Coordinates of C-alpha atoms and ligand atoms in Angstrom, one line a residue:
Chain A
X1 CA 39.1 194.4 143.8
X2 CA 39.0 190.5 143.7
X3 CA 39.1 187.7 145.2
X4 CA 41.1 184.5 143.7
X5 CA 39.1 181.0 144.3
X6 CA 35.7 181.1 144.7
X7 CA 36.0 177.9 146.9
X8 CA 35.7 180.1 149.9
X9 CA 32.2 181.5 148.7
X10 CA 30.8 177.8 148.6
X11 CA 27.8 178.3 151.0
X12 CA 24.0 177.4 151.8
X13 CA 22.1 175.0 151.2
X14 CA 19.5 177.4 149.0
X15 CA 22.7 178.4 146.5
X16 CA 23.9 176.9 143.1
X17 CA 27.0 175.1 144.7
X18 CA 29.8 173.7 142.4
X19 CA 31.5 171.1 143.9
X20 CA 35.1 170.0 142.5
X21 CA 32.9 169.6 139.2
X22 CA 34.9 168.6 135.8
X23 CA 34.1 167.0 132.3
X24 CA 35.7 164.6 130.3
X25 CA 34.5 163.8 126.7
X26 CA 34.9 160.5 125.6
X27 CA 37.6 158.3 127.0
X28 CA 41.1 156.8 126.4
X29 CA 43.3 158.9 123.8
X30 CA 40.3 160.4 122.2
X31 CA 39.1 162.0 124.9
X32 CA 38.8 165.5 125.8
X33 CA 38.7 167.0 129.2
X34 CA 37.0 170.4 128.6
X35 CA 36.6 171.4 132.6
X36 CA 39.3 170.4 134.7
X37 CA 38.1 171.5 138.3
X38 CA 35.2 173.6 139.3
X39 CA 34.6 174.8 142.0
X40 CA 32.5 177.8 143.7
X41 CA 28.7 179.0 144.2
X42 CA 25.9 181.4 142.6
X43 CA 24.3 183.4 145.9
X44 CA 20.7 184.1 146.3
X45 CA 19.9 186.9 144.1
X46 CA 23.0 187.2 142.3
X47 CA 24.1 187.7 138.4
X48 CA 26.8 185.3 137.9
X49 CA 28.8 185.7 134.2
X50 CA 31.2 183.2 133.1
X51 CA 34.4 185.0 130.5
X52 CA 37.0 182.9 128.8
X53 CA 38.4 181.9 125.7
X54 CA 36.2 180.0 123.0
X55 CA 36.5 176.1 123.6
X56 CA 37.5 176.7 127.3
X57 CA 34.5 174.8 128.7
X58 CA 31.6 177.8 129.4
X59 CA 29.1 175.9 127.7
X60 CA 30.0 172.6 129.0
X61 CA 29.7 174.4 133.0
X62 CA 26.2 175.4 131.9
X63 CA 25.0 172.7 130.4
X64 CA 26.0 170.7 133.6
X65 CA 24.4 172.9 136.1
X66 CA 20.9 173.0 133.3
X67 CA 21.2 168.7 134.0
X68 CA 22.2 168.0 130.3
X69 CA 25.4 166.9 130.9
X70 CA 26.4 165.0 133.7
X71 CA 29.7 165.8 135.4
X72 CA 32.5 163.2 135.3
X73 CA 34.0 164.6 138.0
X74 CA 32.2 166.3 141.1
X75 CA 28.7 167.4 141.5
X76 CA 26.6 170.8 141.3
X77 CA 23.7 170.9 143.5
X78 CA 20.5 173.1 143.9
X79 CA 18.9 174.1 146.7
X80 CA 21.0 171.0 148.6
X81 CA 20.1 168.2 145.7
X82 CA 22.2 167.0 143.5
X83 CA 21.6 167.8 140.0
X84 CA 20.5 164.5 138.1
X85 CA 18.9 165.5 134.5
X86 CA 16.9 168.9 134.0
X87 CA 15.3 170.4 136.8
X88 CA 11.9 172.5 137.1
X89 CA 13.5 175.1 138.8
X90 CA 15.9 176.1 136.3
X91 CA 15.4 177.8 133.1
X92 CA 18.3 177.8 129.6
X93 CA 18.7 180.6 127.4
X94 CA 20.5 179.1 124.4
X95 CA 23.1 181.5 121.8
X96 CA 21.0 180.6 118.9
X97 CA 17.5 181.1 117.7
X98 CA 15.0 178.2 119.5
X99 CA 11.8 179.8 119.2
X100 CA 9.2 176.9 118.0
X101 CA 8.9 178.3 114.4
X102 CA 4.7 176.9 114.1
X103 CA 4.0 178.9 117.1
X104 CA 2.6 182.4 117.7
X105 CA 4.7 184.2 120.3
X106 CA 2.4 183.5 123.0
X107 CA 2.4 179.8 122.6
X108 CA 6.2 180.5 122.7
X109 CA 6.4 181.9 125.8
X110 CA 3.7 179.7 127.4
X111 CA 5.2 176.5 126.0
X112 CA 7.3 175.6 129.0
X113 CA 3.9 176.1 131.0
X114 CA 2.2 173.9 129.0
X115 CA 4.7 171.1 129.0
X116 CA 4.2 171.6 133.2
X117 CA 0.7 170.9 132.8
X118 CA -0.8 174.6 133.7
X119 CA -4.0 174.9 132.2
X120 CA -4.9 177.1 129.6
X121 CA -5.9 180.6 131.1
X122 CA -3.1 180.4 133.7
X123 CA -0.6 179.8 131.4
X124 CA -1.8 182.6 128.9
X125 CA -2.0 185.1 131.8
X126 CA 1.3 184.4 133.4
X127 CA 3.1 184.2 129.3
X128 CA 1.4 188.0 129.2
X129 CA 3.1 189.2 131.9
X130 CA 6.3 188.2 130.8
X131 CA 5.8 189.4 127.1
X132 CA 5.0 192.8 128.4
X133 CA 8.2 192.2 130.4
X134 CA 10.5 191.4 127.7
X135 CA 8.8 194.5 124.9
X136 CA 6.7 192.4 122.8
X137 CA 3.2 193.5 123.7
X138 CA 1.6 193.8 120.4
X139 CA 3.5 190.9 118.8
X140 CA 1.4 188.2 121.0
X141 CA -0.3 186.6 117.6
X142 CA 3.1 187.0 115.5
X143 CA 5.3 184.0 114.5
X144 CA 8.8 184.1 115.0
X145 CA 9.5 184.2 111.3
X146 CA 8.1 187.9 111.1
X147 CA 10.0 189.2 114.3
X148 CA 14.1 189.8 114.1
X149 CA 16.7 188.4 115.6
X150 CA 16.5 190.5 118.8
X151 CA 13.1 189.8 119.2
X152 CA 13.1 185.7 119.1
X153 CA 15.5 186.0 121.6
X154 CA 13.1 188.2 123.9
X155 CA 10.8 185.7 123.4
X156 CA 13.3 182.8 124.5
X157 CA 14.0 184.9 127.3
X158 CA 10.2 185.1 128.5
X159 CA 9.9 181.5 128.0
X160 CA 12.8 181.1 130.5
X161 CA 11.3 183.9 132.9
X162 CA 8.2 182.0 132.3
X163 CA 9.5 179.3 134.4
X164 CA 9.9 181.3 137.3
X165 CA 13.2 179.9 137.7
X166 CA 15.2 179.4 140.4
X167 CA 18.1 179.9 138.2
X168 CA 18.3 181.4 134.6
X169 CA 21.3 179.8 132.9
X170 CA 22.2 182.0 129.6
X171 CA 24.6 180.7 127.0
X172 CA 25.6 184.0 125.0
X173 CA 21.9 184.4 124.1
X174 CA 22.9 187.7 122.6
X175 CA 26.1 186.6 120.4
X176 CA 23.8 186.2 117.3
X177 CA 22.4 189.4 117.7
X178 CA 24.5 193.0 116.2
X179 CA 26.0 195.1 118.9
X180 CA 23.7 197.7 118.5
X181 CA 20.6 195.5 119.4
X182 CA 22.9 193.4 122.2
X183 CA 23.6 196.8 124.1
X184 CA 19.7 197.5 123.7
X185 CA 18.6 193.8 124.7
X186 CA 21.5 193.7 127.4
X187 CA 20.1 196.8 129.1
X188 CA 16.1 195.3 129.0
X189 CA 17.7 191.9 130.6
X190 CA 18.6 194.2 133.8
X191 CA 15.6 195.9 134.2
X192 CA 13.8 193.1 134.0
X193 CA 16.6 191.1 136.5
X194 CA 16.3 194.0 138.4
X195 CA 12.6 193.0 138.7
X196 CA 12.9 189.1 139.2
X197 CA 16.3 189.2 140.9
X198 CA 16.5 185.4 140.2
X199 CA 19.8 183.4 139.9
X200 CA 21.5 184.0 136.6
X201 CA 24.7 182.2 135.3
X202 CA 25.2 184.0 132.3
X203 CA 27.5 183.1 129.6
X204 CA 29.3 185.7 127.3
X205 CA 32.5 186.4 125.6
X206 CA 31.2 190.4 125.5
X207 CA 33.7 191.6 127.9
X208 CA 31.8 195.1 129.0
X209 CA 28.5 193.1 129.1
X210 CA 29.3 190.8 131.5
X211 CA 30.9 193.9 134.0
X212 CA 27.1 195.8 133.2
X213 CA 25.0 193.2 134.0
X214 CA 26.9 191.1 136.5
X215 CA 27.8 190.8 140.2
X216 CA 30.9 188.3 139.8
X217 CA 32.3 187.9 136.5
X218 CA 34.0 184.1 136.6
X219 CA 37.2 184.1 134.6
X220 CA 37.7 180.7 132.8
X221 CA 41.3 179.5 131.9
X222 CA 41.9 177.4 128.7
X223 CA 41.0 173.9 128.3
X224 CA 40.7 172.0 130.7
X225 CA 39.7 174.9 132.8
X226 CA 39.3 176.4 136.4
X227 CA 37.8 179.2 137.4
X228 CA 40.8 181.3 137.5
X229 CA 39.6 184.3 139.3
X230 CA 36.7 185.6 140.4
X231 CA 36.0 189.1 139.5
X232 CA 34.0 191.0 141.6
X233 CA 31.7 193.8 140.0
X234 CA 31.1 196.4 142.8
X235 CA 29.2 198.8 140.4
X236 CA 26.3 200.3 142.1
X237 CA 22.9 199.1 141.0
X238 CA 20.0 200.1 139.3
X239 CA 23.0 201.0 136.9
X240 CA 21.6 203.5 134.7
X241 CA 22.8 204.6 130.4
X242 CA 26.0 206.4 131.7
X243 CA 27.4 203.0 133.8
X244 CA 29.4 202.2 131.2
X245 CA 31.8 205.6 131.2
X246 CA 32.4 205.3 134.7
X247 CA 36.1 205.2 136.0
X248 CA 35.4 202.1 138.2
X249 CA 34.1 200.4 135.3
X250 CA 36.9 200.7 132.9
X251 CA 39.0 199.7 135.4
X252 CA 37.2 196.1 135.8
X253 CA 36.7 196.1 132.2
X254 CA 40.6 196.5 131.6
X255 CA 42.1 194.0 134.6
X256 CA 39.8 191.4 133.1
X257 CA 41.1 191.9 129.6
X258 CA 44.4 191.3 130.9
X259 CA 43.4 188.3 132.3
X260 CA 40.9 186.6 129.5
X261 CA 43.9 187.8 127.1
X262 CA 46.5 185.4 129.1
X263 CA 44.1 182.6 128.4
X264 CA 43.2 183.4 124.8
X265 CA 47.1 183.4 124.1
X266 CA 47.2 180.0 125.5
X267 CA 44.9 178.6 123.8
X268 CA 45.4 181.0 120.3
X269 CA 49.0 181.5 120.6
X270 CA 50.2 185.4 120.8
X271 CA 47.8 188.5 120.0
X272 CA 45.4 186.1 120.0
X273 CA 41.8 187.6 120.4
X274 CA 38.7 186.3 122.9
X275 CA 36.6 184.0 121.5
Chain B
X1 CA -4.2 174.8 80.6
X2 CA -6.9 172.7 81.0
X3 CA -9.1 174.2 78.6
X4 CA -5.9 174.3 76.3
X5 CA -5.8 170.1 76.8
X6 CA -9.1 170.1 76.1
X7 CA -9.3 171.8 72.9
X8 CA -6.1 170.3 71.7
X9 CA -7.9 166.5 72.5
X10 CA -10.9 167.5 70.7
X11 CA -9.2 169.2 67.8
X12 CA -7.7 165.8 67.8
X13 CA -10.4 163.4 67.9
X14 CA -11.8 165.2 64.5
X15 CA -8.8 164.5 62.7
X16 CA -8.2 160.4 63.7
X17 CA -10.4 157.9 64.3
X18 CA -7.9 156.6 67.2
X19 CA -9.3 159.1 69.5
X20 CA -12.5 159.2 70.9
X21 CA -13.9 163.0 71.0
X22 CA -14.2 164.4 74.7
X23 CA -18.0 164.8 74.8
X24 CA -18.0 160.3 73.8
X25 CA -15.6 159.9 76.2
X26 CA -17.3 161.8 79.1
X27 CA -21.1 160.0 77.9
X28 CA -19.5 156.5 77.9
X29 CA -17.9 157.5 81.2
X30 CA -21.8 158.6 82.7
X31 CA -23.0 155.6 81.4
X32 CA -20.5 153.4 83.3
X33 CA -21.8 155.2 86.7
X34 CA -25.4 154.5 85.4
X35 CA -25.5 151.2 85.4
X36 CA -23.3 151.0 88.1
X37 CA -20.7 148.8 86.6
X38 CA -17.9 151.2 87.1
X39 CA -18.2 150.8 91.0
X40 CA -16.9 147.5 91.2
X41 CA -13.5 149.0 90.0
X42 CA -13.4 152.3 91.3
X43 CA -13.8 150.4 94.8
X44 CA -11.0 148.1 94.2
X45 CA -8.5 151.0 93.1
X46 CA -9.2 153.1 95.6
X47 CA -8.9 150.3 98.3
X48 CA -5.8 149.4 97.0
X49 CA -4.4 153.1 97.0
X50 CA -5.1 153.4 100.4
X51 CA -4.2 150.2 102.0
X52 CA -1.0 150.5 100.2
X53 CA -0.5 154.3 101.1
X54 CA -1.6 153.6 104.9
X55 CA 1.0 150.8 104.9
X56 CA 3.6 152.8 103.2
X57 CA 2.9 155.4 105.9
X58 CA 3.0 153.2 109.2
X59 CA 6.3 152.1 107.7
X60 CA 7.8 155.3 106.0
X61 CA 7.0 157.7 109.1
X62 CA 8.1 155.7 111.9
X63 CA 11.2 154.3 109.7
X64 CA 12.3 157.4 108.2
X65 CA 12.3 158.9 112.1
X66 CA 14.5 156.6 113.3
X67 CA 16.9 156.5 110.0
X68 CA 16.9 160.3 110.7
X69 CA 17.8 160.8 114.7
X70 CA 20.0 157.4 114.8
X71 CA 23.5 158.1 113.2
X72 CA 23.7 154.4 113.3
X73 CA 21.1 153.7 111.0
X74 CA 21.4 156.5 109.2
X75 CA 24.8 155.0 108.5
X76 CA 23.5 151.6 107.2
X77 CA 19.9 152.9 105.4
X78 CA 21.1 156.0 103.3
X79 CA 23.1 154.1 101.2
X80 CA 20.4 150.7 100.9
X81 CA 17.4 154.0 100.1
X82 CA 19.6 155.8 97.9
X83 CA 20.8 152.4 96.0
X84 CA 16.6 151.5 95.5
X85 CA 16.0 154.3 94.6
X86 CA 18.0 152.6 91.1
X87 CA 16.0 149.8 91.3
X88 CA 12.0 150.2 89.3
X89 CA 9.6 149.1 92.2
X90 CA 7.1 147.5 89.6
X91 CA 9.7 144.9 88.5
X92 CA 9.0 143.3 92.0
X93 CA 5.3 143.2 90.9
X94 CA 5.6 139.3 89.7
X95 CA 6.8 138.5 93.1
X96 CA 3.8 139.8 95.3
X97 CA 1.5 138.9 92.5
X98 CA 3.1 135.3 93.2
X99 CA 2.6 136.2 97.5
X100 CA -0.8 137.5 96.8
X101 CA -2.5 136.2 94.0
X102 CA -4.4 138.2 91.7
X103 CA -6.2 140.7 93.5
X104 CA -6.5 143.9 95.8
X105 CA -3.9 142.3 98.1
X106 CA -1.1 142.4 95.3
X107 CA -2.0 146.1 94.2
X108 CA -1.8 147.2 97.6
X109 CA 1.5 145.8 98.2
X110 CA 2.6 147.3 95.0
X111 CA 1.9 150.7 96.2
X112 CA 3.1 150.5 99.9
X113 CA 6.1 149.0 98.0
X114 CA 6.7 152.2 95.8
X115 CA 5.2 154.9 98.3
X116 CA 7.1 153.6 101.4
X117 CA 10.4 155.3 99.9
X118 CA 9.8 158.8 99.0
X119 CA 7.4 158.9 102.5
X120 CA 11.0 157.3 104.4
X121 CA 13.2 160.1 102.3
X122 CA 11.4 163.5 103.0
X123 CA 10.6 162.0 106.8
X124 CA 14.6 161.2 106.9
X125 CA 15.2 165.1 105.6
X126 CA 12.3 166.7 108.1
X127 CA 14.5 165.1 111.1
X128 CA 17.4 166.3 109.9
X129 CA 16.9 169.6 108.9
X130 CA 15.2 170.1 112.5
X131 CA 17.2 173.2 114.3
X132 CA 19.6 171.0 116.8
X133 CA 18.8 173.2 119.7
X134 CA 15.1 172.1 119.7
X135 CA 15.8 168.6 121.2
X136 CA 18.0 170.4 123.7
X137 CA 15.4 173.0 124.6
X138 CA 12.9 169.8 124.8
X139 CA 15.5 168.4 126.9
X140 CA 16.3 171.2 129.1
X141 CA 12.2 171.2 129.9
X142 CA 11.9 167.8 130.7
X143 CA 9.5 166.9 128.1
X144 CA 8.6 163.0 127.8
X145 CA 9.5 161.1 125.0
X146 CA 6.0 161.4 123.4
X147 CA 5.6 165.5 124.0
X148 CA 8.9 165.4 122.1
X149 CA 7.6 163.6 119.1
X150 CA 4.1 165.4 119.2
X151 CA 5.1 169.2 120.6
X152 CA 8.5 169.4 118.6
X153 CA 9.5 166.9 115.9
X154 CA 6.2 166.4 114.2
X155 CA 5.3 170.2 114.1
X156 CA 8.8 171.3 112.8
X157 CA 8.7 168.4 110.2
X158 CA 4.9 169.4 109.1
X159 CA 5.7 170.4 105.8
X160 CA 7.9 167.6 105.2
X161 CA 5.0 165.3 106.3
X162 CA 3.2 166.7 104.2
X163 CA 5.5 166.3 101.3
X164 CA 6.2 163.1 102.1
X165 CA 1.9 162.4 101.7
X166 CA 1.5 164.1 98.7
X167 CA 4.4 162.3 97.0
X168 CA 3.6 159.1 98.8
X169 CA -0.5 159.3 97.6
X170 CA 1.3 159.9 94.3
X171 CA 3.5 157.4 93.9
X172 CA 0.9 154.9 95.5
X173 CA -2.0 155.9 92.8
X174 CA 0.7 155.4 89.8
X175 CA 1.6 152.1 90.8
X176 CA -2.2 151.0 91.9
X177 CA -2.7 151.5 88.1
X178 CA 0.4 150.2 86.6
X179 CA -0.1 147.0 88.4
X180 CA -3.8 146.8 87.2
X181 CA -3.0 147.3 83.6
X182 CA -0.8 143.8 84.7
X183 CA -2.9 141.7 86.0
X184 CA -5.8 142.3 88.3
X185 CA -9.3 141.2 88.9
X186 CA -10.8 144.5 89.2
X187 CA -9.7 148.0 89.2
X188 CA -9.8 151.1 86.9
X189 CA -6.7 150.1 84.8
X190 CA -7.9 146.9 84.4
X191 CA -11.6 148.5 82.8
X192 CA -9.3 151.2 80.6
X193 CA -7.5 148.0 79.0
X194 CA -9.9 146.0 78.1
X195 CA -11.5 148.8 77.0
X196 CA -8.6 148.9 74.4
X197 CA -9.0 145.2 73.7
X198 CA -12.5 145.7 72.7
X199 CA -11.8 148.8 70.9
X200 CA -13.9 151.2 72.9
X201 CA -12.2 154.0 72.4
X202 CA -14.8 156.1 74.6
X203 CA -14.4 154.1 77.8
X204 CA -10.7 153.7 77.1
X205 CA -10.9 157.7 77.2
X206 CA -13.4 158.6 79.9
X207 CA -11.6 156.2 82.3
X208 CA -8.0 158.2 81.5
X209 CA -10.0 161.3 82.0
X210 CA -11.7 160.0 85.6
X211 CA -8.3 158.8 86.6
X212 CA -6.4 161.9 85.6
X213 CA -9.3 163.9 87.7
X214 CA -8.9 161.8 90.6
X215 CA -5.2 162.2 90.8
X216 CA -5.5 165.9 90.3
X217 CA -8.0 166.5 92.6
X218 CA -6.2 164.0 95.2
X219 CA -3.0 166.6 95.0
X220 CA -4.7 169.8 94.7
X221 CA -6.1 169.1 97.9
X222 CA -2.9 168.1 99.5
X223 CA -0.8 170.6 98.2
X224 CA -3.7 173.3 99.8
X225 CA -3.4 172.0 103.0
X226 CA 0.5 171.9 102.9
X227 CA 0.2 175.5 101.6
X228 CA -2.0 176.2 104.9
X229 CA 1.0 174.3 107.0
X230 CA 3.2 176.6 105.2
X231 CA 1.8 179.6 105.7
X232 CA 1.0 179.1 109.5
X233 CA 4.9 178.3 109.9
X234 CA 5.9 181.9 107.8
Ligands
ADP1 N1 29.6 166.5 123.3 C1 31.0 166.7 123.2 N2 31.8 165.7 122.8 C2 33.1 165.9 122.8 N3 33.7 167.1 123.0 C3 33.0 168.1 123.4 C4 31.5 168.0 123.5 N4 31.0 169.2 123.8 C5 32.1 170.0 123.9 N5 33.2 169.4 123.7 C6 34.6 170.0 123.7 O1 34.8 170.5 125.0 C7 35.4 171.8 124.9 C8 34.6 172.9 125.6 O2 33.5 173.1 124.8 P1 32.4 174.2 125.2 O3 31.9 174.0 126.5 O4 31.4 174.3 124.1 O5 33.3 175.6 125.1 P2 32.8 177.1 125.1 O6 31.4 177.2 125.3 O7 33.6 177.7 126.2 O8 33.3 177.7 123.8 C9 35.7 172.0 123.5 O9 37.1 171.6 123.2 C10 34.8 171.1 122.8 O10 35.3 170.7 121.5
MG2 MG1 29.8 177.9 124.1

């Protein structure tokens, strides 16, 4: 049911590749090295989510493959280049609200267009398509202040879609959010996937989410981290309402409690919960 | 409230000679603009309020910024703003008075002098009340240094801004007129004291009233537009 080391999976030129990557904060006796060794690949296609305990280094691995952190250690590459800084071709979803505040939800969504340089109508047209995508028809001319939670993070969401990204890279964009409205949101995010089918590294410490949404589920250890096992999610997809009470996905959900539990103990101490 | 100030001046004015009645004071004010003589000083006060308000702001802006992003400076200026904040700007009047002569040029610097701090304070608290993830999202979408400034910090920071211009126009108007009533060659405060001196109560009077109206009008109109900011951001 899985396979241990995703070194073996490193592949093609066109994948996400992780090389040996790692991060060190600072240096000397103050430093902090939050991801030891990394190493693996997110195929074509596939819905990649990253588990572990809280302070492990999830954030850290995201933030190196979005080009905001440079590794110390190693190197991810895209499509066969190294990443340097922020790429065009890959989108971040961040846990928190970042909706621009002065801006009507269309401007939102078209914002990273604009930055590109896409003129005015193209722009518009294209931010459209993914607002009907994401729910918010209707809510084109409304700030963020008026909309809830849930729905600034659509809109994040279609900003990122907006992109066209080669790879989506999520940091728990649904941990703000209640569970009701992060089962609802979770379930829109794979229709639309479904739709896109672009890369996705997806961040989470929702256990049962990241066995709906994903392909492989990567299972940090504590800090400094590897990727201690790599789950994979052999669910059939489209994976409709009733997914979640299937036999085969209790069993996933339950061997990778066991194993996020070992690392949360390590880092927590006994009966220590994730994140 | 204003027609309650206005009854309680002219209800004053019949009961002491000290006081000039509001319908003197506003004739002796039309006369000024008449024969033109006010002009001289209205010019000179309202040069001086804005030279020393556009000074205050190509400092305050830009310095505030930086004061607010850089932990470094923010380190070394928060305690220097908060410790002049002690410190009566108009004491420092002599000085430029001794730089500048008697003139425009020394009124000016008196207001950039007082306005360039509360502009540098609310500029220093728009930065840093600025959702952290916006420089990371402007980050993650390779904007350039300038689309950062123009697309994310100075929208988010609009109504600080705007504080900081209201406040600033403020601070810059009070001191224009403080350091006339000083020493100056020309200016409104200069015309409402020797207006005193020469006991014309009416002038004294309609002057107070003019510059009253100005500053009132000055803010009202700021404050709307920062209401308009406000309102776009909900
Ligand atoms: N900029 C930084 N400077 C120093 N230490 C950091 C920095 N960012 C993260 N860390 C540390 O690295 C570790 C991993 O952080 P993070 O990637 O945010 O974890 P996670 O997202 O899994 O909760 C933590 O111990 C954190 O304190
Ligand atoms: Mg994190």
């Amino acid at each position: 049911m899985s396979h241990i080391s995703p070194i073996d999976s490193v592949g093609h030129d066109s994948d996400v590749v992780f090389d040996n990557i790692g991060m060190t904060f600072g240096t000397g006796t103050g430093s902090t090295q939050a991801v030891a060794n990394v190493s693996g690949a997110i195929p074509e296609g596939k819905f990649v989510s990253v588990v572990g305990p809280s302070g492990c280094g999830k954030s850290t691995l995201l933030d190196m493959v979005g080009g905001l952190l440079k590794p110390t250690q190693g190197t991810v590459s895209i499509n066969g280049e190294t990443v340097t800084g922020p790429r065009k071709d890959t989108a971040m979803v961040f846990q928190e609200d970042s909706t621009l505040h002065w801006r009507t939800v269309l401007d939102n969504v078209a914002f990273g267009l604009e930055v590109k340089g896409l003129p005015k109508t193209e722009r518009y047209e294209s931010a459209r398509r993914m607002i009907e995508l994401v729910g918010l028809s209707g809510f084109e001319d409304h700030r963020p202040g008026q909309l809830s939670g849930g729905m600034k993070q659509r809109v994040a969401i279609a900003r990122a879609l907006a992109m066209e990204p080669r790879v989506l890279l999520m940091d728990e964009p649904f941990g703000a959010l209640d569970q009701q409205t992060r089962q609802f949101i979770g379930r829109e995010l794979l229709h639309i996937w479904e739709k896109t089918r672009n890369r996705v590294l997806f961040i989470t410490h929702d256990i049962q989410e990241a066995v709906y949404l994903s392909d492989e589920v990567w299972v940090m250890s504590a800090r400094p981290s590897v990727v201690k096992e790599v789950v994979t999610i052999d669910l059939p997809r489209p994976r409709p309402e009733g997914t979640h009470s299937l036999p085969r996905f209790r069993e996933l959900e339950d061997h990778l409690w066991a194993l996020v539990k070992v690392e949360a103990e390590k880092t927590l101490g006994p009966g220590a919960r994730l994140a | 409230m204003l027609v309650a100030l206005i009854l309680l001046w002219a209800l004053l004015s019949t009961m002491s000679d000290l006081v000039a009645s509001p319908a003197e004071s506003l004739s002796a004010l039309m006369d000024r603009f008449a024969d033109g003589s006010i002009y001289r000083h209205l010019n000179a006060t309202m040069q001086a309020v804005a030279i020393g308000f556009l000074i205050a702001a190509a400092v305050g802006f830009p310095l505030g910024y930086a004061i607010g992003r850089s932990k470094f400076l923010g380190a070394v200026f928060d305690p220097l703003v908060a410790g002049a904040f002690a410190i009566p700007r108009v004491i420092f009047f002599p000085i430029l008075l001794q730089i500048f002569g008697v003139g425009v040029g020394a009124q000016s610097a008196m207001a950039a002098l007082a306005a360039v701090f509360p502009i540098m304070v609310s500029t220093t608290a728009g930065v840093r009340a600025i959702n952290p993830l916006l420089p990371k999202l402007a980050r993650s979408l390779s904007l350039s240094p300038l689309q950062t400034v123009t697309k994310i910090y100075v929208p988010a920071m609009a109504p600080s801004l705007m504080v900081g211009i209201r406040i600033g126009f403020s601070i810059a108007f009070i001191n224009v007129i403080i350091a006339e009533f000083f020493a100056a060659r020309a200016g409104l405060g200069l015309l409402a004291l020797r207006a005193y001196g020469m006991l014309d109560l009416p002038t004294m009077y309609g002057i107070i009233v003019l510059l009253a109206a100005i500053a009132l009008i000055g803010n009202l109109a700021l404050w709307a537009v920062e209401r308009r900011l406000g309102n776009k951001q909900l």
